[in-house]
mmCIF file of C-alpha atoms and ligand atoms in Angstrom:
data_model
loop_
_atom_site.group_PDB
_atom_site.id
_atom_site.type_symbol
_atom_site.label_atom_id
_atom_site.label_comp_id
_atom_site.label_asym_id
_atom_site.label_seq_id
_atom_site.Cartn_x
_atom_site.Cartn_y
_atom_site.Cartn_z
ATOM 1 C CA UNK A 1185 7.074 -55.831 121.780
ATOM 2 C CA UNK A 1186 7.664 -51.921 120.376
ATOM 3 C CA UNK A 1187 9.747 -51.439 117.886
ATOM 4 C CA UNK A 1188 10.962 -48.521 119.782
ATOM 5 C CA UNK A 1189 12.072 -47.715 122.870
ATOM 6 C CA UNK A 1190 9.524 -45.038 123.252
ATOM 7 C CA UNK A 1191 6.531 -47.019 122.258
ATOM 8 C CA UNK A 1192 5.675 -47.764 126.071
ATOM 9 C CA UNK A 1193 5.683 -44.086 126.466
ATOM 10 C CA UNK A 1194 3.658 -43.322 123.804
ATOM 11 C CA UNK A 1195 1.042 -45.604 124.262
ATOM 12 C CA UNK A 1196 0.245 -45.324 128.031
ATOM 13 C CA UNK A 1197 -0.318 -41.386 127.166
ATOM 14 C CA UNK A 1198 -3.520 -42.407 125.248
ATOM 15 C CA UNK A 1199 -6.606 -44.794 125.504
ATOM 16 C CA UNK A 1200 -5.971 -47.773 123.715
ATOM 17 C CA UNK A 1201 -6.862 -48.260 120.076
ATOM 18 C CA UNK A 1202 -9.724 -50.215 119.486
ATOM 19 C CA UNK A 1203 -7.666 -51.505 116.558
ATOM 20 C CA UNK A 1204 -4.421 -51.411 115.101
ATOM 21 C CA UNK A 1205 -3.904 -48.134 114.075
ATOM 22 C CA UNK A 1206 -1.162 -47.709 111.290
ATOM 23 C CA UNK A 1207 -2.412 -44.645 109.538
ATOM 24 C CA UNK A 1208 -0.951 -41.835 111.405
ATOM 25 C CA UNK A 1209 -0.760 -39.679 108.004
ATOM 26 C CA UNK A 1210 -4.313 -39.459 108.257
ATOM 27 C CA UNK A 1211 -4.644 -38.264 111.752
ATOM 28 C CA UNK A 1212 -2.418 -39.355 114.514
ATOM 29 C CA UNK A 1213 -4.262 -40.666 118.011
ATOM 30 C CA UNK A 1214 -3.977 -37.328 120.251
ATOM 31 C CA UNK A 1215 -2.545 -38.198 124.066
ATOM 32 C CA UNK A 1216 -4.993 -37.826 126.869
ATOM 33 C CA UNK A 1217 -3.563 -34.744 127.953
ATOM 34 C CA UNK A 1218 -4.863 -33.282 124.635
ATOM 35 C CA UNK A 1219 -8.116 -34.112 124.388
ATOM 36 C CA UNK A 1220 -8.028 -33.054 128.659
ATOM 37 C CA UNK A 1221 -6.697 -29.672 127.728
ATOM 38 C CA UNK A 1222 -9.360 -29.444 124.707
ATOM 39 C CA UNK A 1223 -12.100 -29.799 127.059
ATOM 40 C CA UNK A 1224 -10.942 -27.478 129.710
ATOM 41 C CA UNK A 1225 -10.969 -25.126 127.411
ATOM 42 C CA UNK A 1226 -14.410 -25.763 126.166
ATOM 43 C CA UNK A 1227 -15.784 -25.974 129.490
ATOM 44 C CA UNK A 1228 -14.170 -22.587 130.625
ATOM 45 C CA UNK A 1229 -15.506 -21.337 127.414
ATOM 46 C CA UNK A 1230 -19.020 -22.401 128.809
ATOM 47 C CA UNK A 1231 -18.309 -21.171 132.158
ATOM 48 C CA UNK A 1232 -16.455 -17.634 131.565
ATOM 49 C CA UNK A 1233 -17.364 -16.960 128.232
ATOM 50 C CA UNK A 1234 -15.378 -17.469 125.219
ATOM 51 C CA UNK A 1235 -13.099 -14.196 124.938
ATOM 52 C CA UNK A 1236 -12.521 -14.244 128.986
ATOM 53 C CA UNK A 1237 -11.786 -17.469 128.949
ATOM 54 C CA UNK A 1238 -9.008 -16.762 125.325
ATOM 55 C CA UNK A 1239 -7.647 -13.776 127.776
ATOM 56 C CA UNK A 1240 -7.228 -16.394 130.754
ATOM 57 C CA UNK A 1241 -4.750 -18.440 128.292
ATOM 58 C CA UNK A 1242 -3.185 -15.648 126.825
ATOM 59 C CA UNK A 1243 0.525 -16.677 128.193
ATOM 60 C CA UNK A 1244 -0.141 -20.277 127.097
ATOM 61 C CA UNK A 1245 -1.370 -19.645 123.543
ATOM 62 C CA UNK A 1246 1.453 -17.196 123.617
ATOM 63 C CA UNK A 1247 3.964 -19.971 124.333
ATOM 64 C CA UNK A 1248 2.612 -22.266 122.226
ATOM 65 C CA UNK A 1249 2.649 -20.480 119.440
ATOM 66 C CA UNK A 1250 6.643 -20.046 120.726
ATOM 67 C CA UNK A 1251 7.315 -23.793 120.845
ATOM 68 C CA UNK A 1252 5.614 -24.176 117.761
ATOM 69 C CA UNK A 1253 7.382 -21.776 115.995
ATOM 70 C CA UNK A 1254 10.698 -23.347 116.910
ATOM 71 C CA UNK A 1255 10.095 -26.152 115.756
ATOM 72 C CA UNK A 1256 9.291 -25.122 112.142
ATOM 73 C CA UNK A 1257 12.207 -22.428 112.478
ATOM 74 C CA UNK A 1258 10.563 -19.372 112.724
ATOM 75 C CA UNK A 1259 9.601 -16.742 115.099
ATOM 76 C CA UNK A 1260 6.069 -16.961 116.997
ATOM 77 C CA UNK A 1261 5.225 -13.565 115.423
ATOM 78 C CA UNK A 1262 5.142 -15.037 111.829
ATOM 79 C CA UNK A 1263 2.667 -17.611 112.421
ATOM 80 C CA UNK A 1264 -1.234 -17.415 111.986
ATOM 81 C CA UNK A 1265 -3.833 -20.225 112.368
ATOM 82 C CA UNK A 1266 -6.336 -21.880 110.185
ATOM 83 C CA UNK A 1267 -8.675 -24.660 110.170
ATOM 84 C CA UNK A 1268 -6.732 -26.756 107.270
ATOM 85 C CA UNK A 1269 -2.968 -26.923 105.590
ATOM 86 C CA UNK A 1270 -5.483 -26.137 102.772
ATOM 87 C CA UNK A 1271 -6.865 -23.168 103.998
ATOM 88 C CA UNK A 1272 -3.599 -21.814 105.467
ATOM 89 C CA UNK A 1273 -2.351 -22.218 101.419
ATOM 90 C CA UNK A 1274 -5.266 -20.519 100.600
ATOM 91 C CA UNK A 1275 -4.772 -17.650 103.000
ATOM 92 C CA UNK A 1276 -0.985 -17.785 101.978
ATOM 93 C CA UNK A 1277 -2.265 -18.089 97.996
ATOM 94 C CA UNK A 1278 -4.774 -14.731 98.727
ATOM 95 C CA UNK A 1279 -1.979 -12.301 100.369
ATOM 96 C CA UNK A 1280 0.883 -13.132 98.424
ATOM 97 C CA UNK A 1281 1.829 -10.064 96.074
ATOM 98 C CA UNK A 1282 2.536 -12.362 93.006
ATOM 99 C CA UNK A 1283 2.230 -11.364 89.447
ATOM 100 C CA UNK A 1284 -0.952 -12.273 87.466
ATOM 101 C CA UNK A 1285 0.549 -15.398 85.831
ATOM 102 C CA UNK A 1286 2.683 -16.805 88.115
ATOM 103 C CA UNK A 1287 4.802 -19.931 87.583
ATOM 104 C CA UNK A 1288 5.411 -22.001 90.608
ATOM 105 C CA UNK A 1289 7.863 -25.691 90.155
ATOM 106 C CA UNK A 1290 7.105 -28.478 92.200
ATOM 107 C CA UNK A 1291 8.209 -31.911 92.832
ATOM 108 C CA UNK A 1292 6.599 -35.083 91.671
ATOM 109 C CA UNK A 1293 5.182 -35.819 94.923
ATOM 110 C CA UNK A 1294 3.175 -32.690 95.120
ATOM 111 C CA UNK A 1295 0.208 -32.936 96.032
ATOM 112 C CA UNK A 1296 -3.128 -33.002 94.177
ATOM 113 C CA UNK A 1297 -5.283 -30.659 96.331
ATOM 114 C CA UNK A 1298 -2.498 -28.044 96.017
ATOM 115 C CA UNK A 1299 -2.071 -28.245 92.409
ATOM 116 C CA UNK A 1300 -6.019 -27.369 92.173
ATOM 117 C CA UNK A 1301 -5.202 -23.944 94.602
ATOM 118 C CA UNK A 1302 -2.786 -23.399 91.389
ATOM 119 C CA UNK A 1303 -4.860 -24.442 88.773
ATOM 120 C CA UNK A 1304 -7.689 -22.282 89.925
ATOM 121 C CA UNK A 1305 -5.813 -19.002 90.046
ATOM 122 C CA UNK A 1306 -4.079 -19.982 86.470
ATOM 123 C CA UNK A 1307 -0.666 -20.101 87.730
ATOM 124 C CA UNK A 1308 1.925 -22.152 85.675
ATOM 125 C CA UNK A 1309 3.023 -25.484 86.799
ATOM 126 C CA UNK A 1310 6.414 -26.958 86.039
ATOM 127 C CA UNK A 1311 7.183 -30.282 87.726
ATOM 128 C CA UNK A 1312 10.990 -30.509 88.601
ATOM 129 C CA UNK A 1313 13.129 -33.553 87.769
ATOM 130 C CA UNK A 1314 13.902 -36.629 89.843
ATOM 131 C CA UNK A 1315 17.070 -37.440 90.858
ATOM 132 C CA UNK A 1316 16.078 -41.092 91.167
ATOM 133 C CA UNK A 1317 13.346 -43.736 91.035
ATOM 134 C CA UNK A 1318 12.100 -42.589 94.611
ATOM 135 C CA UNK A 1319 10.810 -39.301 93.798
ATOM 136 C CA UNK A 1320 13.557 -37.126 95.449
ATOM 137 C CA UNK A 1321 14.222 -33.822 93.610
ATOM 138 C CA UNK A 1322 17.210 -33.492 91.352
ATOM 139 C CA UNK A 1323 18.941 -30.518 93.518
ATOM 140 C CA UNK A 1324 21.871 -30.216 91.017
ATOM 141 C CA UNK A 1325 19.456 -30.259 87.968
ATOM 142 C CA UNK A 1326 17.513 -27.512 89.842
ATOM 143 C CA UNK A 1327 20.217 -25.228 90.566
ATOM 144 C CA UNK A 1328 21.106 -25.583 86.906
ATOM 145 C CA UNK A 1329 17.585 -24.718 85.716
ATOM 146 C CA UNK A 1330 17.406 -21.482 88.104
ATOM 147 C CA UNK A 1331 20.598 -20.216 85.877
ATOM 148 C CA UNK A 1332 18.343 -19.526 83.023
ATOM 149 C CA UNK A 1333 15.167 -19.061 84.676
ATOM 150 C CA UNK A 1334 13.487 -18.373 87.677
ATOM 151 C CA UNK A 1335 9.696 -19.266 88.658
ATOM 152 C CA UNK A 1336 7.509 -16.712 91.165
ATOM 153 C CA UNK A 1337 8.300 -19.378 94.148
ATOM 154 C CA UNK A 1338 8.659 -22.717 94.528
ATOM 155 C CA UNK A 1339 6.471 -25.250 96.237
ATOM 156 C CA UNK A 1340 7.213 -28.506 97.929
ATOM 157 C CA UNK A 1341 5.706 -31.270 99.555
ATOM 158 C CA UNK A 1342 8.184 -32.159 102.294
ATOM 159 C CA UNK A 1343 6.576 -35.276 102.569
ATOM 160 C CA UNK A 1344 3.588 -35.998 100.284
ATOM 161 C CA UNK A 1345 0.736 -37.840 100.742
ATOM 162 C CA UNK A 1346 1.263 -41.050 99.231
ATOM 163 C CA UNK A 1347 5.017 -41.769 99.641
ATOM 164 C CA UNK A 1348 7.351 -42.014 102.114
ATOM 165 C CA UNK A 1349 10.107 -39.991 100.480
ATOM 166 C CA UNK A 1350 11.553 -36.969 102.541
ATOM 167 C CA UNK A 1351 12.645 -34.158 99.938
ATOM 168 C CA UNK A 1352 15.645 -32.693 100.631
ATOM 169 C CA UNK A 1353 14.118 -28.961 101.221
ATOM 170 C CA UNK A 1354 17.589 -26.803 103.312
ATOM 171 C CA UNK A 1355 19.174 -27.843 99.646
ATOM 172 C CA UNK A 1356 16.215 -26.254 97.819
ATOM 173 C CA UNK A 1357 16.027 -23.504 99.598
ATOM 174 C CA UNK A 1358 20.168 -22.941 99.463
ATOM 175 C CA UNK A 1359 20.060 -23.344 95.316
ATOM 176 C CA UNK A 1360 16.482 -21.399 95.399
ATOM 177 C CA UNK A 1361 17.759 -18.466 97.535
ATOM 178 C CA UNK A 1362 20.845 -17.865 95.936
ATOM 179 C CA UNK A 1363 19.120 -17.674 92.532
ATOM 180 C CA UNK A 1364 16.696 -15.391 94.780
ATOM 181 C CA UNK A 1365 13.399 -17.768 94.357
ATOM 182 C CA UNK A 1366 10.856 -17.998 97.554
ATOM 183 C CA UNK A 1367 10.298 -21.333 98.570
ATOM 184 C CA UNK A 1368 7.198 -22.519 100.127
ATOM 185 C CA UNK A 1369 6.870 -25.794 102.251
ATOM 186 C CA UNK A 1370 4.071 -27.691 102.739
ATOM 187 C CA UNK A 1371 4.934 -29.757 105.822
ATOM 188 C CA UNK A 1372 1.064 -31.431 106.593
ATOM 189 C CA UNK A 1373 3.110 -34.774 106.319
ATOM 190 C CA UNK A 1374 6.673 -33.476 107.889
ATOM 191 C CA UNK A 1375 6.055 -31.359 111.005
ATOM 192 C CA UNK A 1376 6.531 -33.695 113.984
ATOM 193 C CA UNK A 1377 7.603 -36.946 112.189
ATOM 194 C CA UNK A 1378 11.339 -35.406 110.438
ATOM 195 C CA UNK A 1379 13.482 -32.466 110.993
ATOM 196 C CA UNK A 1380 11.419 -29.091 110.003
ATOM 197 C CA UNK A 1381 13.707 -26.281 110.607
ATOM 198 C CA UNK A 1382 14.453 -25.657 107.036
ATOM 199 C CA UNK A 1383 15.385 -21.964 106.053
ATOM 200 C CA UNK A 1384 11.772 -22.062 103.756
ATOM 201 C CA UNK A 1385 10.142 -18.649 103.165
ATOM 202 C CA UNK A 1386 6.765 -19.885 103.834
ATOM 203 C CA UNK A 1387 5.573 -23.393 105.331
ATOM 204 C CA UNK A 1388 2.409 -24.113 106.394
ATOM 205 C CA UNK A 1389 1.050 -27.172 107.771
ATOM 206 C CA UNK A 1390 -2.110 -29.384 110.477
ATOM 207 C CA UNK A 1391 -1.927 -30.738 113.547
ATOM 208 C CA UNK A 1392 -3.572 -33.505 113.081
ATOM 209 C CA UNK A 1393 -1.321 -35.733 111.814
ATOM 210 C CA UNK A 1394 2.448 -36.589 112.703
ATOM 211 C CA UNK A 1395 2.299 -34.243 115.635
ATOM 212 C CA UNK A 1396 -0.828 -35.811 117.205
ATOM 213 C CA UNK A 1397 -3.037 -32.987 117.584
ATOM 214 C CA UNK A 1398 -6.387 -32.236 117.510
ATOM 215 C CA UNK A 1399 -8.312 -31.774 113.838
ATOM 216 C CA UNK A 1400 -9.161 -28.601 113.015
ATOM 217 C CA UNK A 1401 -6.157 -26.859 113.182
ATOM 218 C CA UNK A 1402 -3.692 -25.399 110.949
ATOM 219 C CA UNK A 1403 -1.035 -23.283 110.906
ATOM 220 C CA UNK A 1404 0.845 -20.994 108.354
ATOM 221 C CA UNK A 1405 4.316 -19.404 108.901
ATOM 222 C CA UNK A 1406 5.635 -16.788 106.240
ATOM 223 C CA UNK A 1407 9.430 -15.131 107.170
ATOM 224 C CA UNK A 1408 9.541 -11.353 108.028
ATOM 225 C CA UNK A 1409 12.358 -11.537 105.615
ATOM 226 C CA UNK A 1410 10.689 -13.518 102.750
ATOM 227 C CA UNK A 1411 11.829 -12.904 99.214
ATOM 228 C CA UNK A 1412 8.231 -11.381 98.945
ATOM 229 C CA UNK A 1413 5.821 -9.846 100.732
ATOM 230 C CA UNK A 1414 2.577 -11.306 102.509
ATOM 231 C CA UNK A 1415 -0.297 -9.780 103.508
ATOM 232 C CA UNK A 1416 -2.542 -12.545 105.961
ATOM 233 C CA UNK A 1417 -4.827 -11.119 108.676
ATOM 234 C CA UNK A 1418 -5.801 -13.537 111.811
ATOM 235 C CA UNK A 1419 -9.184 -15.343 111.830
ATOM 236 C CA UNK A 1420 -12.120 -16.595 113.938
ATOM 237 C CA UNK A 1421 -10.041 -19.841 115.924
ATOM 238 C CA UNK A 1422 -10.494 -22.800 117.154
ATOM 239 C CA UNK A 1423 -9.147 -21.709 120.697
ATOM 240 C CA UNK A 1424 -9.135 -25.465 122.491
ATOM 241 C CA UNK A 1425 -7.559 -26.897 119.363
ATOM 242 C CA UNK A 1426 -5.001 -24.522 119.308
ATOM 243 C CA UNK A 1427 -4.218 -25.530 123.387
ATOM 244 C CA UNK A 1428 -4.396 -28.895 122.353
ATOM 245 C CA UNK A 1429 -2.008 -28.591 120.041
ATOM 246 C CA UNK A 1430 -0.124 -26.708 122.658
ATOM 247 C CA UNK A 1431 0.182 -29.665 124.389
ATOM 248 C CA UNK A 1432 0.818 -31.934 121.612
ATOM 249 C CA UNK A 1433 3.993 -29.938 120.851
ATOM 250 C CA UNK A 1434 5.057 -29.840 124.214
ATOM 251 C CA UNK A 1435 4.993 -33.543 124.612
ATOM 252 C CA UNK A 1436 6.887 -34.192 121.549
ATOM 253 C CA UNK A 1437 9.818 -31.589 122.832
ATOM 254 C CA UNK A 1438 9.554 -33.421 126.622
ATOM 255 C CA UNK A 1439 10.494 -36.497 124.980
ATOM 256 C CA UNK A 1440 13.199 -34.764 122.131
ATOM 257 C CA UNK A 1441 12.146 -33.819 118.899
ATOM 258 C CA UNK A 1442 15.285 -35.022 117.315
ATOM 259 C CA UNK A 1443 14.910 -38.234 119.186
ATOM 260 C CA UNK A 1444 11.401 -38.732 117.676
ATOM 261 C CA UNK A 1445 12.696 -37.916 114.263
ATOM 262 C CA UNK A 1446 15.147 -40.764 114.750
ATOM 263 C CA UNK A 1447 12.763 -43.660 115.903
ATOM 264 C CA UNK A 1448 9.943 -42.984 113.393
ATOM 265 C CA UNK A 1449 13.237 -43.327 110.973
ATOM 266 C CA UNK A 1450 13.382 -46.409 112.944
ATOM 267 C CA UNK A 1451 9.742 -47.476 112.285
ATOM 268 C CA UNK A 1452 9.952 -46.874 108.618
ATOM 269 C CA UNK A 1453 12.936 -49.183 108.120
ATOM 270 C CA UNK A 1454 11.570 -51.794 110.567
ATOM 271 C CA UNK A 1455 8.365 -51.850 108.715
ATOM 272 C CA UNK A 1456 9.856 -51.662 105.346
ATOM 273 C CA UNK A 1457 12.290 -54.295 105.770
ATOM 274 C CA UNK A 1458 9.150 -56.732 107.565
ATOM 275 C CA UNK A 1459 6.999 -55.875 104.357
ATOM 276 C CA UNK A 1460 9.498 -56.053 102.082
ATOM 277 C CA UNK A 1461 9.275 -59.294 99.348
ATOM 278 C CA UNK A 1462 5.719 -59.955 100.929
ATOM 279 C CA UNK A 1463 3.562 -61.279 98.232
ATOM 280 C CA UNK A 1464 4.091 -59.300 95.299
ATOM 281 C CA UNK A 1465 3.955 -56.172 96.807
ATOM 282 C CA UNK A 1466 6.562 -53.817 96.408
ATOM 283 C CA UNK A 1467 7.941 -51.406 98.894
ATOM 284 C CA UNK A 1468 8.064 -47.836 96.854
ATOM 285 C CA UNK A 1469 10.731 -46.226 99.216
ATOM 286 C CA UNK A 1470 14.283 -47.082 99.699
ATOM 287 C CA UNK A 1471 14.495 -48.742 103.464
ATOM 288 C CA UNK A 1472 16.441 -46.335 104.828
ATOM 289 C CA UNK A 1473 14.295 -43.280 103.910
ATOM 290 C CA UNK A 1474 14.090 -41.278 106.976
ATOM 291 C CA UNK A 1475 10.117 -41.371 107.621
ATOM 292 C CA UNK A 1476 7.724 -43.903 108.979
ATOM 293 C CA UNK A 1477 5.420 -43.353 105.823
ATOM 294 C CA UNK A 1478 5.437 -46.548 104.185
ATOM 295 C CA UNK A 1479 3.864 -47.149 100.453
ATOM 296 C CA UNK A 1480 3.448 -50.420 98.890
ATOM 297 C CA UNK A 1481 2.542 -50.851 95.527
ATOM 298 C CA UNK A 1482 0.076 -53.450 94.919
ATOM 299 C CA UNK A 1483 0.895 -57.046 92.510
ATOM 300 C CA UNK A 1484 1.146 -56.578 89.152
ATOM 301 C CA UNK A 1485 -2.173 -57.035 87.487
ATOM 302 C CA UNK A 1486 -4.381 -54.972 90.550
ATOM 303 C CA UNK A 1487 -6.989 -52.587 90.030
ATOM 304 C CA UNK A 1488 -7.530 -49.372 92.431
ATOM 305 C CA UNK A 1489 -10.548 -51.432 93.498
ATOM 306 C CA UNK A 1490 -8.558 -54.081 94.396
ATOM 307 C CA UNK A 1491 -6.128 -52.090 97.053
ATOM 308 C CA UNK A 1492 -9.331 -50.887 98.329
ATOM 309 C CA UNK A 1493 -10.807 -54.116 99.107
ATOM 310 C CA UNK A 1494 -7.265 -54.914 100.722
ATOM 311 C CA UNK A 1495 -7.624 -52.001 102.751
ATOM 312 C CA UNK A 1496 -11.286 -52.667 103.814
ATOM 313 C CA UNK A 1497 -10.288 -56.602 104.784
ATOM 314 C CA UNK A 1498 -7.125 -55.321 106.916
ATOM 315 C CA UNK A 1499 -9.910 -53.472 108.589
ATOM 316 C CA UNK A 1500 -12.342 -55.436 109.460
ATOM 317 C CA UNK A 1501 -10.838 -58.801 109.372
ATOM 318 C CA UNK A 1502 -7.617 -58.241 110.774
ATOM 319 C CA UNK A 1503 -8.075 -55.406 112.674
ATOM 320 C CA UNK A 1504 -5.540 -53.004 111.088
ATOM 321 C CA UNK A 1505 -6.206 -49.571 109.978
ATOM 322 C CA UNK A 1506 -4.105 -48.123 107.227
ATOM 323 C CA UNK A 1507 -5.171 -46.281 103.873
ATOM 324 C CA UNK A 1508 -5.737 -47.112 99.888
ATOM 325 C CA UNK A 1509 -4.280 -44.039 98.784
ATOM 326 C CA UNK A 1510 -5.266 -42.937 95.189
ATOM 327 C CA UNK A 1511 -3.486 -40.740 92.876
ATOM 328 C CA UNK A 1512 -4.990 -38.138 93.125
ATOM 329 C CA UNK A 1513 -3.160 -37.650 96.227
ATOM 330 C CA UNK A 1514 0.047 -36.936 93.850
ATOM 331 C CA UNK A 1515 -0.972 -36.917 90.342
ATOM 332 C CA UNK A 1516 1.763 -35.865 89.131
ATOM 333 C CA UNK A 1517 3.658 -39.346 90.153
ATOM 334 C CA UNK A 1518 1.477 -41.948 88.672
ATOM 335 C CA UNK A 1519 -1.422 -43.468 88.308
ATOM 336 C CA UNK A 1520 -1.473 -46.260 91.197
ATOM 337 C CA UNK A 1521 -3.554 -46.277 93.923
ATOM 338 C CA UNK A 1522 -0.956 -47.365 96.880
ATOM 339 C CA UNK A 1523 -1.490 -49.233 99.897
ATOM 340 C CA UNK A 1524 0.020 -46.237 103.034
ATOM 341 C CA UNK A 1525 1.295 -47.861 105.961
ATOM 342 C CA UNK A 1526 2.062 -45.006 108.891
ATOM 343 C CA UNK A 1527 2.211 -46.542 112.388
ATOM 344 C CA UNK A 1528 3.123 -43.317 114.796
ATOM 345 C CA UNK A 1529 5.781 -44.574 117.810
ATOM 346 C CA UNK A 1530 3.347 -46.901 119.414
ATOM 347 C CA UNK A 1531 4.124 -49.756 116.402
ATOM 348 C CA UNK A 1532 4.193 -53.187 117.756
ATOM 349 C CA UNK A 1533 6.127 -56.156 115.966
ATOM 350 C CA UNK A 1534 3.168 -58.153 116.031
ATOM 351 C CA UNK A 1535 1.316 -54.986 114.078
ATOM 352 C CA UNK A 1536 3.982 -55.799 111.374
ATOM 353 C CA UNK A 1537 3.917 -59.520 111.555
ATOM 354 C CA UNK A 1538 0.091 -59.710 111.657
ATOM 355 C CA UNK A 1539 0.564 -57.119 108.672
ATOM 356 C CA UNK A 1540 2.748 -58.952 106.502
ATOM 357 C CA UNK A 1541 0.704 -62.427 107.028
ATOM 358 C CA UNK A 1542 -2.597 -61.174 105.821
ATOM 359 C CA UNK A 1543 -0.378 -59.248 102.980
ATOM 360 C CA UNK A 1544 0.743 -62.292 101.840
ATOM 361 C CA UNK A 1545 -2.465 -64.498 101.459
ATOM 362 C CA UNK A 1546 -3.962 -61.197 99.816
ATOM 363 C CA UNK A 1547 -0.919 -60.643 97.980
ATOM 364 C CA UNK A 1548 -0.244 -64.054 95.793
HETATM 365 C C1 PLP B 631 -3.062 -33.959 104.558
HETATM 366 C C2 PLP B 631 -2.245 -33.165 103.602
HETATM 367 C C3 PLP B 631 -2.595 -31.858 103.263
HETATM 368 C C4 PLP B 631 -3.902 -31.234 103.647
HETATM 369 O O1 PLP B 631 -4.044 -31.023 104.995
HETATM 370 P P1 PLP B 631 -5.470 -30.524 105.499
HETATM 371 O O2 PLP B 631 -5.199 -30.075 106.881
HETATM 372 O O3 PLP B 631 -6.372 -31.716 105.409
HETATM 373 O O4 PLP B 631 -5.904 -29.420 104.600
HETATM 374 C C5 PLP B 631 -1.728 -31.138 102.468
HETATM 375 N N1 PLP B 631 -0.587 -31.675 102.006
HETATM 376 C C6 PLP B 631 -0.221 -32.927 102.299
HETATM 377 C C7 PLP B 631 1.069 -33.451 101.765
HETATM 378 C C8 PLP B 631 -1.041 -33.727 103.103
HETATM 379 O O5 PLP B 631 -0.692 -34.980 103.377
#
């Protein structure tokens, strides 16, 4: 039985699994129609040539890049395409005019790969405050902090990589704007799985993941308006990815973007509520958090190598797929590796029963 009403939907659009597959924040299983559209493309690449056969699409890249820009909240003339959310920061990183030593805050769940991009070009790093145990930005303590100072931009993780908590970006961006900060969103965990219309500067983020596109295929958005200026030329693209995704998008709006938001909300709770008080494992997000990324710290007493070997028996001896995430995912929150649970719409409530048994003989 789904746990959601669309899970019927959802499923019959794809092949089925040849496992359970609860790790959605690594890549989410693309529909049929994408992978179709992917290799019509390539084939009429083959048959036409590559740039006659990018001309023959021109109205549906051009609407795709339409529908993707609503749903991000911006206009289809501010986006460009890259292979990563990496490289789109990287691009975004290169053609920003900022000052020599920039300062850039961040939350605690930010994630490690981006604070390297900072690192490297010798930018400042100031990690802002929690407003509780979760991980969700102080807003209050922020908007008191931009009184006396104000960094070059600031940078969050809308969701990060290895928890579950949403940050509570419009508010950011209403404190950061009126102190006249940029704001930059990463949204490789958000886009497609909760609500990313968000007033941000900048966002960038892949279609791989929530949204159930192909790999390869990133996207960067910066404001016509931003509080600063960005200079990012197009590149080589992937041309069937970016049709795929296309397609991806338009079967998340068919079905109701809002109404997608609300049953992975749905997911998350279910599965947090199934896992919760199983073995000594400890759900690291409050319930109700509004995301189907679900962390669970391991018993007291476990080494990294131990969530691994958890992972790698859910795998193979039960059948489940979900991820050991290590810290270096968000160093800035700890030191645990995590077990990340991130079923996409498709979630079962035998996924989550199976789940929670194996959990608890591996879980004493
Ligand atoms: C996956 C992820 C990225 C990186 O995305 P790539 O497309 O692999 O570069 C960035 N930020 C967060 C929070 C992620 O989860």
């Amino acid at each position: 039985m789904y746990v959601s009403v669309l899970g019927e939907h959802f499923h019959r659009a794809r092949l089925n699994p040849a496992m359970t597959h609860l790790d959605s924040a690594s890549a989410g299983r693309s529909s049929n129609a994408v992978i179709g559209t992917i290799s019509a493309h390539l084939w009429r690449e083959a048959e036409r040539g590559s740039y006659v056969a990018a001309d023959d699409r021109a109205d549906e890249l051009a609407r795709d890049t339409r529908d993707l820009a609503s749903l991000i909240g911006h206009t289809a003339d501010e986006i460009t395409f890259r292979e990563s959310a990496r490289a789109a920061l990287r691009a975004l990183l290169t053609g920003w005019s900022l000052p020599v030593s920039s300062t850039v805050w961040v939350a605690k769940n930010e994630f490690g790969p981006n604070l390297v991009e900072f690192d490297r070009r010798g930018y400042s790093v100031r990690p802002l405050p929690d407003g509780d145990v979760y991980g969700h930005v102080d807003v209050d303590a922020l908007e008191n902090m931009l009184q006396f100072e104000q960094p070059d931009f600031i940078h969050i993780c809308h969701v990060g990589s290895m928890s579950g908590v949403v940050q509570p970006v419009p508010r950011i961006v209403e404190v950061a704007h009126a102190a006249r900060v940029p704001v930059v969103v990463d949204m490789a965990q958000s886009v497609g799985h909760v609500p990313t219309v968000t007033g941000a500067d900048v966002v960038y983020g892949t279609s791989r993941k929530w949204l159930t596109g192909p790999r390869g295929v990133g996207f960067l958005a910066v404001r016509r308006d931003s509080l600063r200026s960005v200079d990012i030329d197009s590149s080589e693209a992937f041309l069937a990815g970016r049709l795929g995704l296309g397609v991806a998008v338009a079967e998340l709006q068919q079905v109701g973007q809002q109404r997608v938001y609300r049953e992975l909300a749905a997911i998350g709770r279910a599965t947090r509520e199934r896992l919760d008080g199983i073995g000594s494992w400890e759900i690291l997000e409050p319930a109700d958090e509004p995301s189907a990324l679900v962390t669970l710290g391991p018993p007291p007493g476990w080494q990294s190598s131990d969530v691994h070997a958890a992972r790698d028996r859910l795998f193979e001896e039960v059948g489940i797929l979900v991820t050991a995430a290590d810290s270096w995912r968000a160093p800035l929150a700890g030191d645990q590796t995590v077990l990340r649970i991130s079923g996409h719409l498709d979630v079962q409530r035998e996924d989550l029963d199976r789940l929670a048994d194996a959990l608890r003989t591996m879980g004493y």
